[in-house]
mmCIF file of C-alpha atoms and ligand atoms in Angstrom:
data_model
loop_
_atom_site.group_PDB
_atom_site.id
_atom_site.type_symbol
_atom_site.label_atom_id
_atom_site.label_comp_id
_atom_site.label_asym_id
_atom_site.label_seq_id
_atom_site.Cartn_x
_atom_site.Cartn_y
_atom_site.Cartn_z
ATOM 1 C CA UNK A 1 -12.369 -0.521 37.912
ATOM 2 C CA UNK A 2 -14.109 -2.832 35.265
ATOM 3 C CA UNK A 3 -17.446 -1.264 34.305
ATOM 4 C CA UNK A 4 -19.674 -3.801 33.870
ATOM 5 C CA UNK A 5 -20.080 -4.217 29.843
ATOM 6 C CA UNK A 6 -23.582 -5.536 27.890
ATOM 7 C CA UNK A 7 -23.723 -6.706 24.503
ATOM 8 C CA UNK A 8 -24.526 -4.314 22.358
ATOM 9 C CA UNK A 9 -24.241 -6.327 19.071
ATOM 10 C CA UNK A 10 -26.207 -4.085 16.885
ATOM 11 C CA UNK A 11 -23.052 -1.347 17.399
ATOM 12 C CA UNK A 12 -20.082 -1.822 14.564
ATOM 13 C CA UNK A 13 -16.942 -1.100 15.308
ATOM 14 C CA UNK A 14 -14.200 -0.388 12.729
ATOM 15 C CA UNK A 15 -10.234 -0.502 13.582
ATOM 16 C CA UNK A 16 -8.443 0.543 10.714
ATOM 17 C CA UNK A 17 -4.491 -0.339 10.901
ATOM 18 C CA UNK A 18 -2.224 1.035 8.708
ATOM 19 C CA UNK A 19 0.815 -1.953 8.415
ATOM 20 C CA UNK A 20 4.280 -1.895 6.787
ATOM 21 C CA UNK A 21 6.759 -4.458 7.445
ATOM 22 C CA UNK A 22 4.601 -6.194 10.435
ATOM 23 C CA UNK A 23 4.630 -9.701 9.688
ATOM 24 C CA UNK A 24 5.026 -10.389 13.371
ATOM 25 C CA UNK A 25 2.650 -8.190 14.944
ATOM 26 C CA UNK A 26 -0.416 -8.280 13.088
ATOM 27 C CA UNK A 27 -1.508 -11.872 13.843
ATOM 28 C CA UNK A 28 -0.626 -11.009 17.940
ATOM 29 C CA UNK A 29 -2.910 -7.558 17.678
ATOM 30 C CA UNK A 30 -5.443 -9.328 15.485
ATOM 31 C CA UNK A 31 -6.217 -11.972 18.229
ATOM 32 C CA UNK A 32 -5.790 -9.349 21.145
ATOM 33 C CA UNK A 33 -8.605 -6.707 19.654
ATOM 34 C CA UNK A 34 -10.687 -10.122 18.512
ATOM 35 C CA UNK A 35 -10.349 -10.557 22.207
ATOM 36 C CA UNK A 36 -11.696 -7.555 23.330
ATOM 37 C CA UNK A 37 -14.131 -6.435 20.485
ATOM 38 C CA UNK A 38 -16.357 -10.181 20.049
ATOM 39 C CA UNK A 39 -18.368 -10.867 23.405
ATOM 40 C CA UNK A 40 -19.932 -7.426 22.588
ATOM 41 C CA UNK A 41 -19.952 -5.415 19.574
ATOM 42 C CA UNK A 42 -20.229 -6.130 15.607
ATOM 43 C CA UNK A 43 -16.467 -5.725 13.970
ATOM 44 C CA UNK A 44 -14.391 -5.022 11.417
ATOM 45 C CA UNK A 45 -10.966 -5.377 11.549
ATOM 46 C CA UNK A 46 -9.351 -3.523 8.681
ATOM 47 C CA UNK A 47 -5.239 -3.428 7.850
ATOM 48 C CA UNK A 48 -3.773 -1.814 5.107
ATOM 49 C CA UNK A 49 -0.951 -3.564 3.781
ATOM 50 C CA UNK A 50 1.198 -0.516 2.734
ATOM 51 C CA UNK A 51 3.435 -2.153 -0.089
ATOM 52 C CA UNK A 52 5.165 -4.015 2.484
ATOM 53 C CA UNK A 53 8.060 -6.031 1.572
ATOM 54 C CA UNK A 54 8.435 -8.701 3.887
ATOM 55 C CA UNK A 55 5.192 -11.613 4.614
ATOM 56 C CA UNK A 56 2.799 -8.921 6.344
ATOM 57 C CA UNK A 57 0.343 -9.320 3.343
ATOM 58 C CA UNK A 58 0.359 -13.859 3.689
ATOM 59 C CA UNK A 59 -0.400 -13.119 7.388
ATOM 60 C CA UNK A 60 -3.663 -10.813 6.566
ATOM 61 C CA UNK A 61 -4.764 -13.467 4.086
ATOM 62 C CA UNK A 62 -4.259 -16.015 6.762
ATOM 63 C CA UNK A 63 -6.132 -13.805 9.278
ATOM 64 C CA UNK A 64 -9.253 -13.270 6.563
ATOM 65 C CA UNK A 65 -9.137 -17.292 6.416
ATOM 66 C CA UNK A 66 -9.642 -17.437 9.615
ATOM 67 C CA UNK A 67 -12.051 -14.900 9.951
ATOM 68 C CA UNK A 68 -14.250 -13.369 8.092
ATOM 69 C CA UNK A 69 -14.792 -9.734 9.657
ATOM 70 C CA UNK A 70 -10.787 -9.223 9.304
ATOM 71 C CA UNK A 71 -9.851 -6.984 6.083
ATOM 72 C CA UNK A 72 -7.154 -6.608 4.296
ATOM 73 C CA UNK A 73 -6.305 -3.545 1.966
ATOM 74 C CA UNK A 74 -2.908 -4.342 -0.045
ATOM 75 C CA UNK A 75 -1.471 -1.073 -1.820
ATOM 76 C CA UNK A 76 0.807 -1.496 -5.112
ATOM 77 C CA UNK A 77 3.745 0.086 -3.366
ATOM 78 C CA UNK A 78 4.669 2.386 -0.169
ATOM 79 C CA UNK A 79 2.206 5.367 -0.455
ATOM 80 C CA UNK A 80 2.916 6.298 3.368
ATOM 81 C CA UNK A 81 1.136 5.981 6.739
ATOM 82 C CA UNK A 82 -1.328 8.982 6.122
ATOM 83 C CA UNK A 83 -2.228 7.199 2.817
ATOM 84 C CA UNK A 84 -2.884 4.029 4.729
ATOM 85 C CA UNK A 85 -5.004 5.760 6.917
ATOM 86 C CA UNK A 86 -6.986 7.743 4.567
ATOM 87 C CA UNK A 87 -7.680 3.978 2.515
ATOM 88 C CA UNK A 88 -9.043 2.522 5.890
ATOM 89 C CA UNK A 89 -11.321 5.328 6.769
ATOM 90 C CA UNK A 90 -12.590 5.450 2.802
ATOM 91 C CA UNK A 91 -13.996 1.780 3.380
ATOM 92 C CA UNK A 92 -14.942 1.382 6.734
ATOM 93 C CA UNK A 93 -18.824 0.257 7.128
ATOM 94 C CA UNK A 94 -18.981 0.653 10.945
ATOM 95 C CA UNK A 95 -20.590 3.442 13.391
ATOM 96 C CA UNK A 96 -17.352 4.537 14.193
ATOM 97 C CA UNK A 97 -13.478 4.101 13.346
ATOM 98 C CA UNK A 98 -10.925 3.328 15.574
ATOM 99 C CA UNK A 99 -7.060 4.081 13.816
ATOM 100 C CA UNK A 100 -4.055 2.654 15.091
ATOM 101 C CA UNK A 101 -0.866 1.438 14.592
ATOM 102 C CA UNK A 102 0.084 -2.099 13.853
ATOM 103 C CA UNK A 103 2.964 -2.426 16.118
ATOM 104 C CA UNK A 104 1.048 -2.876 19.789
ATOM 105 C CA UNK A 105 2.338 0.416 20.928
ATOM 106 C CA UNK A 106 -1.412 1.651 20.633
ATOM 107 C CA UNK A 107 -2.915 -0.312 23.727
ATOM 108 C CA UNK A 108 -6.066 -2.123 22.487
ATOM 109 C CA UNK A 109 -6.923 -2.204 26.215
ATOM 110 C CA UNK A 110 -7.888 1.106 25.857
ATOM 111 C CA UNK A 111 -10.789 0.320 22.952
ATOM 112 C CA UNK A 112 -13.349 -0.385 25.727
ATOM 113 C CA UNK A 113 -12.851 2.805 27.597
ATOM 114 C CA UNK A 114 -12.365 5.049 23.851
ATOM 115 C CA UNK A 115 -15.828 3.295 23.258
ATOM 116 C CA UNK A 116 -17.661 4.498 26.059
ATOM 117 C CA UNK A 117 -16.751 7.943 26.075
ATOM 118 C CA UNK A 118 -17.950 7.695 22.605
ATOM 119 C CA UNK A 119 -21.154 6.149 23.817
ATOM 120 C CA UNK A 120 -21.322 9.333 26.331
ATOM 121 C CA UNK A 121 -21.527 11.455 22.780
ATOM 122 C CA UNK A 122 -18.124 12.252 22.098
ATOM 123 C CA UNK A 123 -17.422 12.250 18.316
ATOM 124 C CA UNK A 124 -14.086 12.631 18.105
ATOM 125 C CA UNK A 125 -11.462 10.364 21.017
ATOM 126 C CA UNK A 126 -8.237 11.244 20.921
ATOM 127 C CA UNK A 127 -5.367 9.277 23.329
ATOM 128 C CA UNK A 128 -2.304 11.491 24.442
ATOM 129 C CA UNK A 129 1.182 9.324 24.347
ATOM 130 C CA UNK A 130 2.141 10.005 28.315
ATOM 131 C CA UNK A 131 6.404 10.504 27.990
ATOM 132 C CA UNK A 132 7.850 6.774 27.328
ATOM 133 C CA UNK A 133 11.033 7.391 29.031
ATOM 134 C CA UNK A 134 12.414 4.304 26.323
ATOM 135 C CA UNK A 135 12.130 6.080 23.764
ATOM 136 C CA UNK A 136 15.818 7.793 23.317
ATOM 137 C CA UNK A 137 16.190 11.225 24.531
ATOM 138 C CA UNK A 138 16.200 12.414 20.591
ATOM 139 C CA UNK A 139 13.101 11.253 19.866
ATOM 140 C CA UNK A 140 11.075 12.623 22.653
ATOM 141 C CA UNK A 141 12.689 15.633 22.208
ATOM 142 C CA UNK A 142 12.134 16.237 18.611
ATOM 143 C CA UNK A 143 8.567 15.101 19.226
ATOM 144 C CA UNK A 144 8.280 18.063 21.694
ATOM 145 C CA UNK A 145 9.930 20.556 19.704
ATOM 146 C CA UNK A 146 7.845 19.376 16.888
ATOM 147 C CA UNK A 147 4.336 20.170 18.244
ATOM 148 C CA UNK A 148 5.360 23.444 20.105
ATOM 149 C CA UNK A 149 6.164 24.558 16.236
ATOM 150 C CA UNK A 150 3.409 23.238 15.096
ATOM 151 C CA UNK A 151 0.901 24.710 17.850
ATOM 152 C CA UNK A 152 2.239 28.087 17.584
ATOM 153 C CA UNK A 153 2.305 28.226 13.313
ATOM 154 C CA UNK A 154 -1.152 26.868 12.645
ATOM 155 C CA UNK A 155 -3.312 28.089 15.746
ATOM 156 C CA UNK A 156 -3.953 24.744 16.652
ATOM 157 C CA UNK A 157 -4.270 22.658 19.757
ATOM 158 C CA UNK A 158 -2.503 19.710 19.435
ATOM 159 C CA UNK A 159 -1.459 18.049 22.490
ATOM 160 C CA UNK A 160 1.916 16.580 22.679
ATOM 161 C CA UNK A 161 2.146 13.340 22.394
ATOM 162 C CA UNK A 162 -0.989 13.023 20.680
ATOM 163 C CA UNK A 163 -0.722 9.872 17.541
ATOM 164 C CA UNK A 164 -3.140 8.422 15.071
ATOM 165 C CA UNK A 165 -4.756 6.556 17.596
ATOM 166 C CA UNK A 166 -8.269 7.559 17.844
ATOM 167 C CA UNK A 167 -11.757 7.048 17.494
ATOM 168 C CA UNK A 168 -14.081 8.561 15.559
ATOM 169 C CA UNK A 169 -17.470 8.304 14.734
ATOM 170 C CA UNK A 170 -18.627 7.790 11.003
ATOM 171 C CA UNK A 171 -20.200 11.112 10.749
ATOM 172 C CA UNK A 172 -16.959 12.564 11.382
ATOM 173 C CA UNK A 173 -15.112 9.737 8.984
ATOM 174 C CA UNK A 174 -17.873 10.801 6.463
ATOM 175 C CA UNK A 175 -16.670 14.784 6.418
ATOM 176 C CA UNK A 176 -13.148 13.298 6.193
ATOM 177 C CA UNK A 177 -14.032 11.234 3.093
ATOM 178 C CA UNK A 178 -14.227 15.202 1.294
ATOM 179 C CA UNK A 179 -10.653 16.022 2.279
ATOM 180 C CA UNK A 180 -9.127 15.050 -1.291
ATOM 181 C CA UNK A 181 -5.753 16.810 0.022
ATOM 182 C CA UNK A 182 -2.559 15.404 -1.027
ATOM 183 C CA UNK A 183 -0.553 14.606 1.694
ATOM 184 C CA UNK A 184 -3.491 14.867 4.606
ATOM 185 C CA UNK A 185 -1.879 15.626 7.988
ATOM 186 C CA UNK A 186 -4.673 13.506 10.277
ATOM 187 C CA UNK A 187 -3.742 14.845 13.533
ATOM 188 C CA UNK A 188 -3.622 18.122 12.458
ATOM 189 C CA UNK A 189 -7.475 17.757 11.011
ATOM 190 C CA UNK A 190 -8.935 15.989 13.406
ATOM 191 C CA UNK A 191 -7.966 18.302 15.759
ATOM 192 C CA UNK A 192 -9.558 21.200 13.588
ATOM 193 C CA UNK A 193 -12.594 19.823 12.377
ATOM 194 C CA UNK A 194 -13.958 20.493 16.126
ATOM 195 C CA UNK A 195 -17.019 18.458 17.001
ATOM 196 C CA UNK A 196 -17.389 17.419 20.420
ATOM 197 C CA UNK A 197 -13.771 16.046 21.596
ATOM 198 C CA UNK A 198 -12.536 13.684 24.214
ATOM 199 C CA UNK A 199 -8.950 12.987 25.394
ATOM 200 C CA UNK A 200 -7.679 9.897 26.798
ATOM 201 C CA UNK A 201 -3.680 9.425 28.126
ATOM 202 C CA UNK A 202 -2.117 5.910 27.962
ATOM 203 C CA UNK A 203 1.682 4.840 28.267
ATOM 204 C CA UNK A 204 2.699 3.765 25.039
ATOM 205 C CA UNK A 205 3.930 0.000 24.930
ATOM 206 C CA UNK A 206 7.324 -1.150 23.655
ATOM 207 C CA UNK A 207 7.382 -1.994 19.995
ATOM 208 C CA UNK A 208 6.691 -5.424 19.961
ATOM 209 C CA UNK A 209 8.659 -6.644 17.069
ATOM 210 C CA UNK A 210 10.551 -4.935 14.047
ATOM 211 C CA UNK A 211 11.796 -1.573 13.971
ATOM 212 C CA UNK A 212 9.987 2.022 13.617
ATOM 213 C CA UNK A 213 9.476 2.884 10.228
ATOM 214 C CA UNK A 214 9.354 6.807 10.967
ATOM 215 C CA UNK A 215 12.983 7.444 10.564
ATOM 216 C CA UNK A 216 14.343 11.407 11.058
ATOM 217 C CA UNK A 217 13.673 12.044 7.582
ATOM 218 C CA UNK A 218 10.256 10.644 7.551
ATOM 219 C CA UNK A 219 9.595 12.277 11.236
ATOM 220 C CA UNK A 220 11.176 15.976 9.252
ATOM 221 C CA UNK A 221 9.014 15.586 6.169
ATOM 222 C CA UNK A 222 6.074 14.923 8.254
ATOM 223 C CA UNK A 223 6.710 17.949 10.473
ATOM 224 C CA UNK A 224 7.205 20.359 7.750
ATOM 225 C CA UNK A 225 4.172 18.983 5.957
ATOM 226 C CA UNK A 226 1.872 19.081 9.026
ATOM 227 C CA UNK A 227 3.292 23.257 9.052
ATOM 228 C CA UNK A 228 2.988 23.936 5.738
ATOM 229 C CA UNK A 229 -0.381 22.282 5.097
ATOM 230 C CA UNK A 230 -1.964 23.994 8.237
ATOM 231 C CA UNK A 231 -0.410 27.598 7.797
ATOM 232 C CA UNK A 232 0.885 30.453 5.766
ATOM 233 C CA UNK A 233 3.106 32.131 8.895
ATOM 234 C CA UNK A 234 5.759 30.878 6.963
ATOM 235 C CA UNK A 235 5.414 33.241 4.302
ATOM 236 C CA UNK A 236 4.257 36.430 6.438
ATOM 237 C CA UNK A 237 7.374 35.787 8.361
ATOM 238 C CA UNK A 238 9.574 35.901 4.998
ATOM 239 C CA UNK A 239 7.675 39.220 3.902
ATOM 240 C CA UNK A 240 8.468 40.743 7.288
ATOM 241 C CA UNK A 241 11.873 39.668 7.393
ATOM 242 C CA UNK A 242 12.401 41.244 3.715
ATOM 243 C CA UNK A 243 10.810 44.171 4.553
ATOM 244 C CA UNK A 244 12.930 44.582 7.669
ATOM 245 C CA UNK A 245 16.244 44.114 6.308
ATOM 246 C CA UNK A 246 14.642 46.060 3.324
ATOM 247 C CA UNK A 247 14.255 49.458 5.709
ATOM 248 C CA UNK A 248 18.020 48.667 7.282
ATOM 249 C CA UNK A 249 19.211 48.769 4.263
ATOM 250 C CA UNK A 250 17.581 52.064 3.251
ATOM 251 C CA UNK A 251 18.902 53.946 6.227
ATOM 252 C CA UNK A 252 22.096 52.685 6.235
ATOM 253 C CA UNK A 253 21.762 54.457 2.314
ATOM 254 C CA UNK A 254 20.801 57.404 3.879
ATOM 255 C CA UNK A 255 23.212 57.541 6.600
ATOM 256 C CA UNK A 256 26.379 56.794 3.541
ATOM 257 C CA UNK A 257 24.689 59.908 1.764
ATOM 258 C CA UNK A 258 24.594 62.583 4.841
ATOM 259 C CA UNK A 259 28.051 61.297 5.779
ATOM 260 C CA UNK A 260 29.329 62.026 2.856
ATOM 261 C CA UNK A 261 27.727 65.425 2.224
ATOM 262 C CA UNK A 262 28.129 66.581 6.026
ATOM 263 C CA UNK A 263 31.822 65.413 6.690
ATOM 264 C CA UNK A 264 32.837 64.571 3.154
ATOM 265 C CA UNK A 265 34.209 61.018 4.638
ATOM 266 C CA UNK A 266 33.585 57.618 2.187
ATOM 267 C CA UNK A 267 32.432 54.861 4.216
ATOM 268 C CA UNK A 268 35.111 52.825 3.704
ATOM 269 C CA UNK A 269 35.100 48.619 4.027
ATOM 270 C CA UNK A 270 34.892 45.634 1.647
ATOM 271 C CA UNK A 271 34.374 42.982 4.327
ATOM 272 C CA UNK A 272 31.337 44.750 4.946
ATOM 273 C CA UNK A 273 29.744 45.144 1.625
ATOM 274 C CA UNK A 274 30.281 41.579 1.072
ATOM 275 C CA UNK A 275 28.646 40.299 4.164
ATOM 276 C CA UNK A 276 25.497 42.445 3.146
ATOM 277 C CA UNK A 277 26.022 40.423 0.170
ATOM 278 C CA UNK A 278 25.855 37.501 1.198
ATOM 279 C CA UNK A 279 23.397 37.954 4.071
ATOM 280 C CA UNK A 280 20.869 39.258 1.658
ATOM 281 C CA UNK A 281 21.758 36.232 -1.134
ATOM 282 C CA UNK A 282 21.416 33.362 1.761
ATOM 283 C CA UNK A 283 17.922 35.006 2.993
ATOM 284 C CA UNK A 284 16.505 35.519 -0.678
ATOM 285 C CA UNK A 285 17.301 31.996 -1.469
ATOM 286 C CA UNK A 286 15.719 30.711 1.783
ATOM 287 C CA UNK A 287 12.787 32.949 0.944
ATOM 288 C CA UNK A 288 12.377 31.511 -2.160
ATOM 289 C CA UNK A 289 12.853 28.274 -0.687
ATOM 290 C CA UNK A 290 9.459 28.718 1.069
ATOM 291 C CA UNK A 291 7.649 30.022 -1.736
ATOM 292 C CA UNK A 292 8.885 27.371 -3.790
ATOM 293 C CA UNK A 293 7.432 24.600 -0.954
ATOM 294 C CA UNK A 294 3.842 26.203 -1.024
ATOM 295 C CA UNK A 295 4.293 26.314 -4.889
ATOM 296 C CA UNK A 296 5.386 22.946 -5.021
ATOM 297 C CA UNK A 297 2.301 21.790 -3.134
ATOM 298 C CA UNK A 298 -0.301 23.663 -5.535
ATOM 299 C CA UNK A 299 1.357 21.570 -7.930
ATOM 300 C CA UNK A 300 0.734 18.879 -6.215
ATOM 301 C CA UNK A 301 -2.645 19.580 -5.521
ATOM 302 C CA UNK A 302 -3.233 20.531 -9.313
ATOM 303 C CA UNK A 303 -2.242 17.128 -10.719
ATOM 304 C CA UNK A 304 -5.095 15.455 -8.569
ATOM 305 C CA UNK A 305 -3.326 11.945 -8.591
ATOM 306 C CA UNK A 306 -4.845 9.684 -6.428
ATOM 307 C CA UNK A 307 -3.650 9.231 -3.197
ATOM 308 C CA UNK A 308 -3.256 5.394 -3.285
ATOM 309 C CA UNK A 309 -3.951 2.691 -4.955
ATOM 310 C CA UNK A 310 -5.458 -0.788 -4.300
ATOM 311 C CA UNK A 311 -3.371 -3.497 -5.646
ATOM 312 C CA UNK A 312 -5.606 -6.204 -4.055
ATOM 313 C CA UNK A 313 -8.332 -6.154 -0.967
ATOM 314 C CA UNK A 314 -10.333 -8.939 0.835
ATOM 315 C CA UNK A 315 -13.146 -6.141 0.882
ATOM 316 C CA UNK A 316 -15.680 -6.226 -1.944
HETATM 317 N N1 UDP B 401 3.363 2.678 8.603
HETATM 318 C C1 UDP B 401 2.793 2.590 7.333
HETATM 319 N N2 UDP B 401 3.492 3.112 6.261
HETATM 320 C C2 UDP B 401 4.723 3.705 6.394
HETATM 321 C C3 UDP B 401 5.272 3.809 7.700
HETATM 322 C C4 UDP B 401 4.560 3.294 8.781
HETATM 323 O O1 UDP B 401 1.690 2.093 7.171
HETATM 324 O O2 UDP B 401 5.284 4.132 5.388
HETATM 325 C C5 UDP B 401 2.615 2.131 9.774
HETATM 326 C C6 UDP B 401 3.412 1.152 10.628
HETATM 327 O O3 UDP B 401 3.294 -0.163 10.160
HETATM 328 C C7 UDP B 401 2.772 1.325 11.994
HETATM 329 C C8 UDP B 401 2.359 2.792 11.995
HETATM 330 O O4 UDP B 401 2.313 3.203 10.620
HETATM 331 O O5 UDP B 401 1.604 0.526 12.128
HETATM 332 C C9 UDP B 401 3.321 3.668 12.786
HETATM 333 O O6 UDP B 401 4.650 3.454 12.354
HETATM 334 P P1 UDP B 401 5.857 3.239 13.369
HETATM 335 O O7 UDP B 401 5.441 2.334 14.472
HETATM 336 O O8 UDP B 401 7.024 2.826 12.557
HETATM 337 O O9 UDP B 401 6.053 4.721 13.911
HETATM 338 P P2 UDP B 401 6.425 5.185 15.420
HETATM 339 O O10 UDP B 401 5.490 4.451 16.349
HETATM 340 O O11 UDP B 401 7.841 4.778 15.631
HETATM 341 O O12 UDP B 401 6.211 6.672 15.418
HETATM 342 MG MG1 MG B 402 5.264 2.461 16.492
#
């Protein structure tokens, strides 16, 4: 059912849409949240070009031609989704931000009904990605692997299938604006920050045209780096580990000694010195494997490099 809608032109609404490579879809979402957004609210319309290589950034000029209250941000190379993100929210003027993704998988239809519940006094409105049974088999899987890992490392709640698309409202985008974290993990801060939180499910669409840019390695990287930025489990679980194999090790010591004293027998056995060897070698170097990520990411952290920058905007 259709609830009945006023004009409430005084509200601002801000969609913030991270683009790379979209040259086809941004025009066809542009027109479709125009659609939706002008009989009622004030609008922004904000895409960040993210060092795309193909005509996405002609199209956004063409769109800001045509009207005025569409944005463009246009990075100086690839600085990543999150990046894109993080840009959009640091510029949006509106009373709240709506994030999502260029490609029409994200159904604007939804806007109206993510606007209400914000309306109701919800701060934060998430949507949860009901199972597309077109995505391949891998994907969904990995996806659900993905967020049980995640869930059950970092204490969080994060419901599967939830994605950057979400509304906010700008007293929420305002606390985000202090997160100067390298590679931010939205999902995973949203979802912390608290505040009052709604959830809305929605079949994703099909891609509409291009390819997804989250290939395995991006989908890994991003995994591991929502993990590591949201817990330390990692490293309690090495420090266990060591200390277990640590106390094995000791009795087996203590059982050598007593055999030898009490029944004067060697323990004899090469094979299995050497796989104690190389047992303990592979788990040291995965240890410091770990330590070496969260190390890696204080150094990060330490060099304070910005987290993108603007080669050109339509914004002033
Ligand atoms: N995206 C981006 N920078 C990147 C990769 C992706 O801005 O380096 C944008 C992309 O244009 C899209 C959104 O992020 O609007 C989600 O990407 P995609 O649709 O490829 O991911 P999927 O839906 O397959 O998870
Ligand atoms: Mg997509």
């Amino acid at each position: 059912m259709q609830i009945k809608r006023r004009a409430i032109k005084d509200i601002k609404i801000s969609i913030v849409i991270p683009s790379y490579n979209e040259e086809k879809n941004v025009q066809v979402l542009a027109n479709k949240l125009v659609d939706i957004l002008k009989d009622y609210y004030d609008y922004e319309i904000i895409f960040i070009d993210d060092g795309s290589t193909d005509n996405t950034l002609s199209e956004l000029k063409d769109l800001n031609k045509r009207d005025n209250k569409i944005h463009y941000i246009s990075f100086s190379k690839n600085f990543g989704h999150q990046n894109a993100l993080r840009a959009g929210l640091d510029c949006i003027t509106g009373d709240c931000a709506i994030s999502m993704d260029a490609d029409l998988q994200h159904p604007a239809e939804l806007i109206p009904q993510m606007i209400d519940k914000w309306a109701e006094g919800y701060n934060i409105v998430y949507t949860i990605r009901k199972e597309n049974k077109k995505d391949s088999f891998f994907k969904r899987k990995t996806a659900n692997i993905f967020y049980g890992i995640m869930n059950y490392m970092s204490g969080l709640r994060l419901e599967k299938g939830s994605a950057d698309f979400r509304l906010m409202d700008k007293s929420v985008v305002k606390v985000l604006r202090n997160f100067k974290e390298m590679n931010i993990f939205y999902r995973g801060i949203a979802s912390w920050l608290g505040f009052k939180q709604y959830g809305i499910s929605y079949f994703p669409n099909e891609r509409l045209h291009g390819e997804t840019k989250y290939t395995l390695r991006k989908m890994a990287l991003l995994a591991f780096n929502g993990i590591t930025s949201f817990s330390i489990l990692p490293l309690q679980i090495s420090t266990v580990l060591g200390a277990t194999i640590s106390f094995l090790a000791f009795s087996y010591g203590i059982y050598a000694i007593i055999i030898k004293i009490v029944a004067n027998k060697a323990i004899s056995g090469w094979a299995s010195v050497m796989v104690g060897i190389f047992f303990l070698g592979g788990i040291q170097l995965l240890m410091l494997g770990i330590i070496g990520n969260y190390i890696g990411k204080l150094f990060l952290e330490a060099k304070r490099r910005p987290n993108y920058i603007i080669e050109e905007t339509s914004l002033s």
